[in-house]
Amino acid sequence: MPLRRRAQYLLYQLGTRRTIHGFGDRKHPSDITFLIPDSLGDIAVNASVTRHFRALFPDARMTLITHPKYLAAAEFNPDYSAALAYDAELCPLTPGEQSYRDEIRIARALTPNMDVLFLCQPSAWCDALSARHTMLELQNRLCGVEEGVRLMPRLTLPSQAARRAKTFRAAHGGPAVFMTRQTFSFRLGPWHQEYCRDVAQWCVDRGVRVFDNSPEPVIRHRLCSAVGDLPLADAVAVATMSDASVSVRSGFVDLVGFSRPELPQYVLYPDGNYRFSHLSWWEWCSVADMGVTGAAEASSPFRTGEEATAAATRTQEWLEGVLDGR
């Protein structure tokens, strides 16, 4: 581990960097703030923590603070009383670059009456913590939730988005597979897009509609529709109302899986380890380990055409079993 990360972790161990800050009544808080600067997935996973504190303090005001880019993810968590985005005046840095002091300053400016502040994502100022624990374990540890009482993340579709998705599905009837082939956290190998085309072609050849969560459809076919321009909540709702999902691991997968855990989802992970960690990507952020019961998980480097073809064959076999059992 580089020296800088060792120094960060030492400051955390010494208590100079803390993830729980009390400003009022910590034993019976009426105002709780969670600060998560970066990513749909981390906000979705935070539902594990908010479920715990909502059960303990049913009348407390619970506020999420995040970057404007990720604010829409808060709509899925009914435990939040409010969700606030900080602006460039408070912090001009891009998500994930805020310092420890930046995060505290942002929280104090936006929620000055908070009793407790939880810093749920220390990657900018102590990424060694992220490397030591799985995605789900990390937030619970940082927020002081003991292992024996931790809950799985659960989300709720925003009601208006659910209604719009039902109308959308009525207009695009028949069996459907939702495909998410892009992610911002990592990149799969050069043959991944060919894998996606093979899977989509297999679907439409069998009369199965494909909703591609991209600006352009992965293949040109009347049964393959690009839905990447839908608002986030609508896209998630359409995915949950499909018969199956084939996705690269991303925060979108969390939103879908925690909103409908039983949905059959085929989730692809890259080979290799999470950054600075002994854990593989699959181990670090497995949605099956976070209670997504319908998840089937796999990994492939997608370095060659042969690897892409083998992965597509495995996915098609899984889809055949899911669609036959509709």
Coordinates of C-alpha atoms in Angstrom, one line a residue:
M1 CA 0.0 0.0 0.0
P2 CA 1.4 3.4 -0.9
L3 CA 2.8 5.6 1.9
R4 CA 0.0 8.2 1.5
R5 CA -2.7 5.6 2.0
R6 CA -0.8 4.2 5.0
A7 CA -0.8 7.7 6.5
Q8 CA -4.5 8.1 5.9
Y9 CA -5.3 4.9 7.6
L10 CA -3.1 5.7 10.6
L11 CA -4.9 9.0 11.0
Y12 CA -8.2 7.1 11.0
Q13 CA -6.9 4.6 13.6
L14 CA -5.7 7.4 15.8
G15 CA -9.1 9.1 15.6
T16 CA -7.9 12.2 13.8
R17 CA -10.2 11.2 10.9
R18 CA -13.6 10.1 12.2
T19 CA -16.7 8.9 10.3
I20 CA -19.2 9.7 13.0
H21 CA -19.5 13.3 14.3
G22 CA -21.8 14.4 17.1
F23 CA -23.1 17.9 17.3
G24 CA -26.1 17.4 19.5
D25 CA -27.9 14.5 21.2
R26 CA -26.2 11.4 19.8
K27 CA -28.2 8.9 22.0
H28 CA -31.6 10.2 20.8
P29 CA -30.9 12.2 17.7
S30 CA -33.7 14.1 16.0
D31 CA -31.7 15.2 13.0
I32 CA -29.2 12.8 11.2
T33 CA -27.1 13.6 8.2
F34 CA -25.5 11.1 5.8
L35 CA -22.9 12.5 3.4
I36 CA -22.1 10.4 0.2
P37 CA -20.3 12.5 -2.4
D38 CA -20.1 9.9 -5.1
S39 CA -22.1 7.3 -7.0
L40 CA -25.6 5.8 -7.4
G41 CA -24.4 2.6 -5.9
D42 CA -23.2 4.0 -2.6
I43 CA -26.4 5.9 -2.2
A44 CA -28.4 2.7 -2.9
V45 CA -26.3 0.7 -0.4
N46 CA -26.9 3.3 2.2
A47 CA -30.4 1.9 2.5
S48 CA -28.9 -0.8 4.7
V49 CA -27.8 1.9 7.2
T50 CA -30.9 4.1 7.0
R51 CA -33.2 1.1 7.6
H52 CA -31.3 0.5 10.9
F53 CA -31.5 4.0 12.1
R54 CA -35.1 4.5 11.0
A55 CA -36.1 1.6 13.2
L56 CA -34.2 3.0 16.1
F57 CA -35.4 6.6 15.6
P58 CA -38.7 6.5 13.7
D59 CA -39.3 10.3 14.1
A60 CA -35.8 11.5 13.3
R61 CA -35.2 13.7 10.3
M62 CA -32.7 11.9 8.1
T63 CA -31.0 13.9 5.3
L64 CA -28.7 12.7 2.5
I65 CA -26.1 15.1 1.1
T66 CA -24.6 14.3 -2.3
H67 CA -23.3 15.7 -5.5
P68 CA -26.1 17.0 -7.8
K69 CA -25.2 14.3 -10.4
Y70 CA -26.4 11.6 -8.0
L71 CA -29.4 13.3 -6.3
A72 CA -32.0 11.3 -8.2
A73 CA -30.9 8.1 -6.5
A74 CA -32.3 9.4 -3.2
E75 CA -35.8 9.2 -4.6
F76 CA -35.7 5.4 -4.1
N77 CA -35.1 5.5 -0.3
P78 CA -38.2 6.5 1.7
D79 CA -36.1 6.7 4.9
Y80 CA -34.6 10.0 3.8
S81 CA -36.6 13.0 5.0
A82 CA -34.7 15.2 2.6
A83 CA -31.9 15.0 0.0
L84 CA -29.7 18.0 -0.6
A85 CA -27.0 18.6 -3.3
Y86 CA -24.0 20.8 -2.6
D87 CA -23.1 23.4 -5.3
A88 CA -19.8 24.6 -6.7
E89 CA -19.7 27.5 -4.3
L90 CA -19.6 25.0 -1.4
C91 CA -17.1 22.7 -3.1
P92 CA -16.0 23.0 -6.7
L93 CA -14.3 19.6 -6.7
T94 CA -15.7 16.7 -8.7
P95 CA -17.3 13.8 -6.8
G96 CA -14.8 11.8 -4.8
E97 CA -12.2 14.5 -4.5
Q98 CA -13.5 16.3 -1.4
S99 CA -11.1 16.4 1.6
Y100 CA -12.1 15.4 5.1
R101 CA -12.6 19.0 6.0
D102 CA -14.5 19.7 2.8
E103 CA -17.1 17.0 3.7
I104 CA -17.6 18.3 7.3
R105 CA -17.9 21.9 6.0
I106 CA -20.5 21.0 3.4
A107 CA -22.6 19.1 6.0
R108 CA -22.5 21.9 8.5
A109 CA -23.5 24.4 5.9
L110 CA -26.4 22.5 4.6
T111 CA -27.6 20.8 7.8
P112 CA -26.6 23.2 10.6
N113 CA -29.0 21.7 13.1
M114 CA -27.9 18.1 12.8
D115 CA -27.3 16.0 15.9
V116 CA -25.2 13.4 14.1
L117 CA -23.2 13.3 10.9
F118 CA -22.1 10.1 9.2
L119 CA -19.4 10.3 6.6
C120 CA -20.3 7.2 4.6
Q121 CA -17.7 7.3 1.8
P122 CA -14.1 8.1 2.8
S123 CA -12.5 7.2 -0.5
A124 CA -11.2 10.7 -1.1
W125 CA -9.4 11.0 2.3
C126 CA -8.9 7.4 3.4
D127 CA -9.3 5.0 0.5
A128 CA -7.5 2.3 2.5
L129 CA -10.8 1.8 4.3
S130 CA -12.6 1.1 1.1
A131 CA -10.0 -1.5 0.2
R132 CA -10.3 -3.3 3.5
H133 CA -14.0 -4.0 3.5
T134 CA -16.8 -5.0 1.1
M135 CA -19.1 -2.3 -0.2
L136 CA -21.9 -3.3 2.2
E137 CA -19.8 -3.9 5.2
L138 CA -17.9 -0.6 4.8
Q139 CA -20.9 1.8 5.2
N140 CA -22.3 -0.2 8.2
R141 CA -18.9 -0.1 9.9
L142 CA -18.4 3.6 9.2
C143 CA -21.9 4.3 10.7
G144 CA -21.3 2.2 13.8
V145 CA -23.9 -0.5 12.9
E146 CA -22.9 -3.7 14.6
E147 CA -22.6 -6.9 12.5
G148 CA -25.4 -8.8 14.2
V149 CA -28.1 -6.2 13.5
R150 CA -27.2 -5.2 9.9
L151 CA -30.0 -5.2 7.4
M152 CA -30.0 -5.7 3.6
P153 CA -30.6 -2.6 1.5
R154 CA -34.1 -2.3 0.3
L155 CA -35.5 0.5 -2.0
T156 CA -38.9 1.6 -3.2
L157 CA -39.7 2.7 -6.8
P158 CA -41.0 6.3 -6.9
S159 CA -44.7 6.0 -7.5
Q160 CA -44.9 8.3 -10.5
A161 CA -42.0 6.5 -12.2
A162 CA -43.7 3.1 -11.6
R163 CA -46.9 4.4 -13.2
R164 CA -45.1 5.7 -16.2
A165 CA -43.2 2.4 -16.5
K166 CA -46.4 0.4 -16.5
T167 CA -47.7 2.6 -19.3
F168 CA -44.4 2.1 -21.2
R169 CA -44.5 -1.7 -20.8
A170 CA -48.2 -1.8 -21.9
A171 CA -47.1 -0.1 -25.2
H172 CA -44.1 -2.4 -25.5
G173 CA -45.6 -5.8 -24.6
G174 CA -44.3 -9.3 -24.6
P175 CA -41.3 -10.8 -22.9
A176 CA -38.5 -8.3 -22.4
V177 CA -34.8 -8.3 -21.3
F178 CA -33.3 -5.1 -20.0
M179 CA -29.7 -4.6 -20.9
T180 CA -27.2 -2.2 -19.2
R181 CA -23.9 -2.4 -21.0
Q182 CA -22.0 0.7 -19.6
T183 CA -20.5 1.6 -16.3
F184 CA -18.4 4.4 -14.9
S185 CA -16.5 2.4 -12.3
F186 CA -14.5 0.2 -14.6
R187 CA -14.1 -1.0 -18.2
L188 CA -14.5 -4.5 -19.5
G189 CA -12.3 -5.8 -22.3
P190 CA -12.6 -4.8 -26.0
W191 CA -14.9 -7.7 -26.9
H192 CA -17.6 -6.8 -24.4
Q193 CA -19.7 -4.9 -26.9
E194 CA -19.6 -7.9 -29.2
Y195 CA -20.9 -10.0 -26.3
C196 CA -23.8 -7.6 -25.9
R197 CA -24.7 -7.7 -29.6
D198 CA -24.7 -11.5 -29.5
V199 CA -27.0 -11.6 -26.5
A200 CA -29.3 -9.0 -27.9
Q201 CA -29.5 -10.8 -31.3
W202 CA -30.3 -14.1 -29.5
C203 CA -33.2 -12.4 -27.7
V204 CA -34.8 -10.8 -30.8
D205 CA -34.4 -14.0 -32.8
R206 CA -36.7 -15.6 -30.2
G207 CA -39.2 -12.7 -30.2
V208 CA -37.9 -11.3 -26.9
R209 CA -37.8 -7.5 -26.7
V210 CA -34.5 -5.8 -25.6
F211 CA -34.5 -2.5 -23.7
D212 CA -31.0 -1.1 -24.1
N213 CA -30.1 1.4 -21.4
S214 CA -28.0 3.4 -23.8
P215 CA -28.5 6.4 -26.2
E216 CA -28.3 4.1 -29.2
P217 CA -29.6 0.5 -29.5
V218 CA -27.0 -2.2 -29.4
I219 CA -28.4 -3.7 -32.6
R220 CA -30.8 -2.4 -35.3
H221 CA -34.0 -4.4 -34.9
R222 CA -37.7 -3.5 -34.3
L223 CA -37.6 -5.4 -31.0
C224 CA -34.5 -3.6 -29.7
S225 CA -35.2 -0.1 -28.2
A226 CA -32.7 2.4 -26.7
V227 CA -34.0 3.7 -23.4
G228 CA -30.9 5.5 -22.2
D229 CA -32.7 8.9 -22.4
L230 CA -35.3 7.9 -19.9
P231 CA -35.1 9.6 -16.5
L232 CA -33.2 7.5 -14.0
A233 CA -36.3 6.5 -12.0
D234 CA -38.2 5.5 -15.1
A235 CA -35.4 3.4 -16.5
V236 CA -35.1 1.6 -13.2
A237 CA -38.8 1.0 -13.1
V238 CA -38.8 -0.4 -16.6
A239 CA -36.0 -2.7 -15.7
T240 CA -37.9 -4.1 -12.7
M241 CA -40.9 -4.7 -14.9
S242 CA -38.9 -6.7 -17.5
D243 CA -38.6 -10.4 -17.3
A244 CA -34.8 -10.4 -16.9
S245 CA -31.8 -8.1 -16.9
V246 CA -28.3 -8.5 -18.3
S247 CA -26.0 -5.9 -16.9
V248 CA -22.4 -4.8 -16.3
R249 CA -22.0 -4.3 -12.5
S250 CA -22.9 -0.6 -11.8
G251 CA -24.9 1.5 -9.4
F252 CA -27.9 1.1 -11.7
V253 CA -27.8 -2.6 -10.9
D254 CA -28.1 -1.7 -7.1
L255 CA -31.1 0.5 -7.7
V256 CA -32.8 -2.3 -9.7
G257 CA -31.8 -5.1 -7.4
F258 CA -32.8 -3.4 -4.2
S259 CA -36.1 -2.3 -5.7
R260 CA -37.0 -5.8 -6.9
P261 CA -34.6 -8.3 -5.4
E262 CA -36.3 -11.3 -7.0
L263 CA -35.8 -10.0 -10.6
P264 CA -33.6 -12.4 -12.5
Q265 CA -30.4 -10.4 -13.1
Y266 CA -27.3 -11.6 -14.9
V267 CA -24.6 -9.4 -13.5
L268 CA -21.1 -9.2 -15.1
Y269 CA -18.0 -8.3 -13.2
P270 CA -14.5 -7.6 -14.5
D271 CA -11.6 -9.9 -13.7
G272 CA -9.1 -8.6 -11.2
N273 CA -9.3 -7.0 -7.8
Y274 CA -11.0 -3.9 -6.5
R275 CA -8.5 -1.0 -6.4
F276 CA -5.9 -1.2 -3.7
S277 CA -7.6 -4.4 -2.3
H278 CA -7.1 -8.1 -1.9
L279 CA -10.8 -8.5 -2.7
S280 CA -11.9 -9.2 -6.3
W281 CA -14.5 -6.8 -7.8
W282 CA -17.0 -9.7 -7.5
E283 CA -16.3 -10.2 -3.8
W284 CA -16.2 -6.4 -3.1
C285 CA -19.6 -5.5 -4.5
S286 CA -21.6 -8.7 -5.0
V287 CA -25.3 -7.9 -5.2
A288 CA -26.1 -11.4 -4.3
D289 CA -24.3 -10.9 -1.0
M290 CA -26.5 -7.8 -0.5
G291 CA -29.7 -9.7 -0.7
V292 CA -30.5 -9.6 -4.4
T293 CA -32.0 -13.0 -4.6
G294 CA -32.5 -13.2 -8.3
A295 CA -28.9 -12.4 -9.2
A296 CA -26.7 -14.7 -11.2
E297 CA -23.2 -13.4 -11.2
A298 CA -20.2 -14.0 -13.6
S299 CA -16.9 -12.5 -14.7
S300 CA -14.9 -12.3 -17.9
P301 CA -12.0 -10.3 -19.1
F302 CA -13.5 -10.1 -22.7
R303 CA -10.0 -9.9 -24.1
T304 CA -10.7 -12.1 -27.1
G305 CA -13.6 -13.1 -29.3
E306 CA -13.5 -16.6 -27.9
E307 CA -14.0 -15.3 -24.3
A308 CA -16.9 -13.1 -25.5
T309 CA -18.5 -16.0 -27.3
A310 CA -18.2 -18.3 -24.3
A311 CA -19.7 -15.6 -22.0
A312 CA -22.6 -15.0 -24.4
T313 CA -23.3 -18.8 -24.6
R314 CA -23.5 -19.0 -20.7
T315 CA -25.7 -15.9 -20.6
Q316 CA -28.1 -17.3 -23.3
E317 CA -28.4 -20.6 -21.5
W318 CA -29.3 -18.7 -18.3
L319 CA -31.8 -16.5 -20.2
E320 CA -33.4 -19.6 -21.8
G321 CA -34.0 -21.1 -18.4
V322 CA -35.5 -17.8 -17.0
L323 CA -37.7 -17.1 -20.0
D324 CA -39.0 -20.7 -20.2
G325 CA -40.0 -20.4 -16.6
R326 CA -42.0 -17.2 -17.0

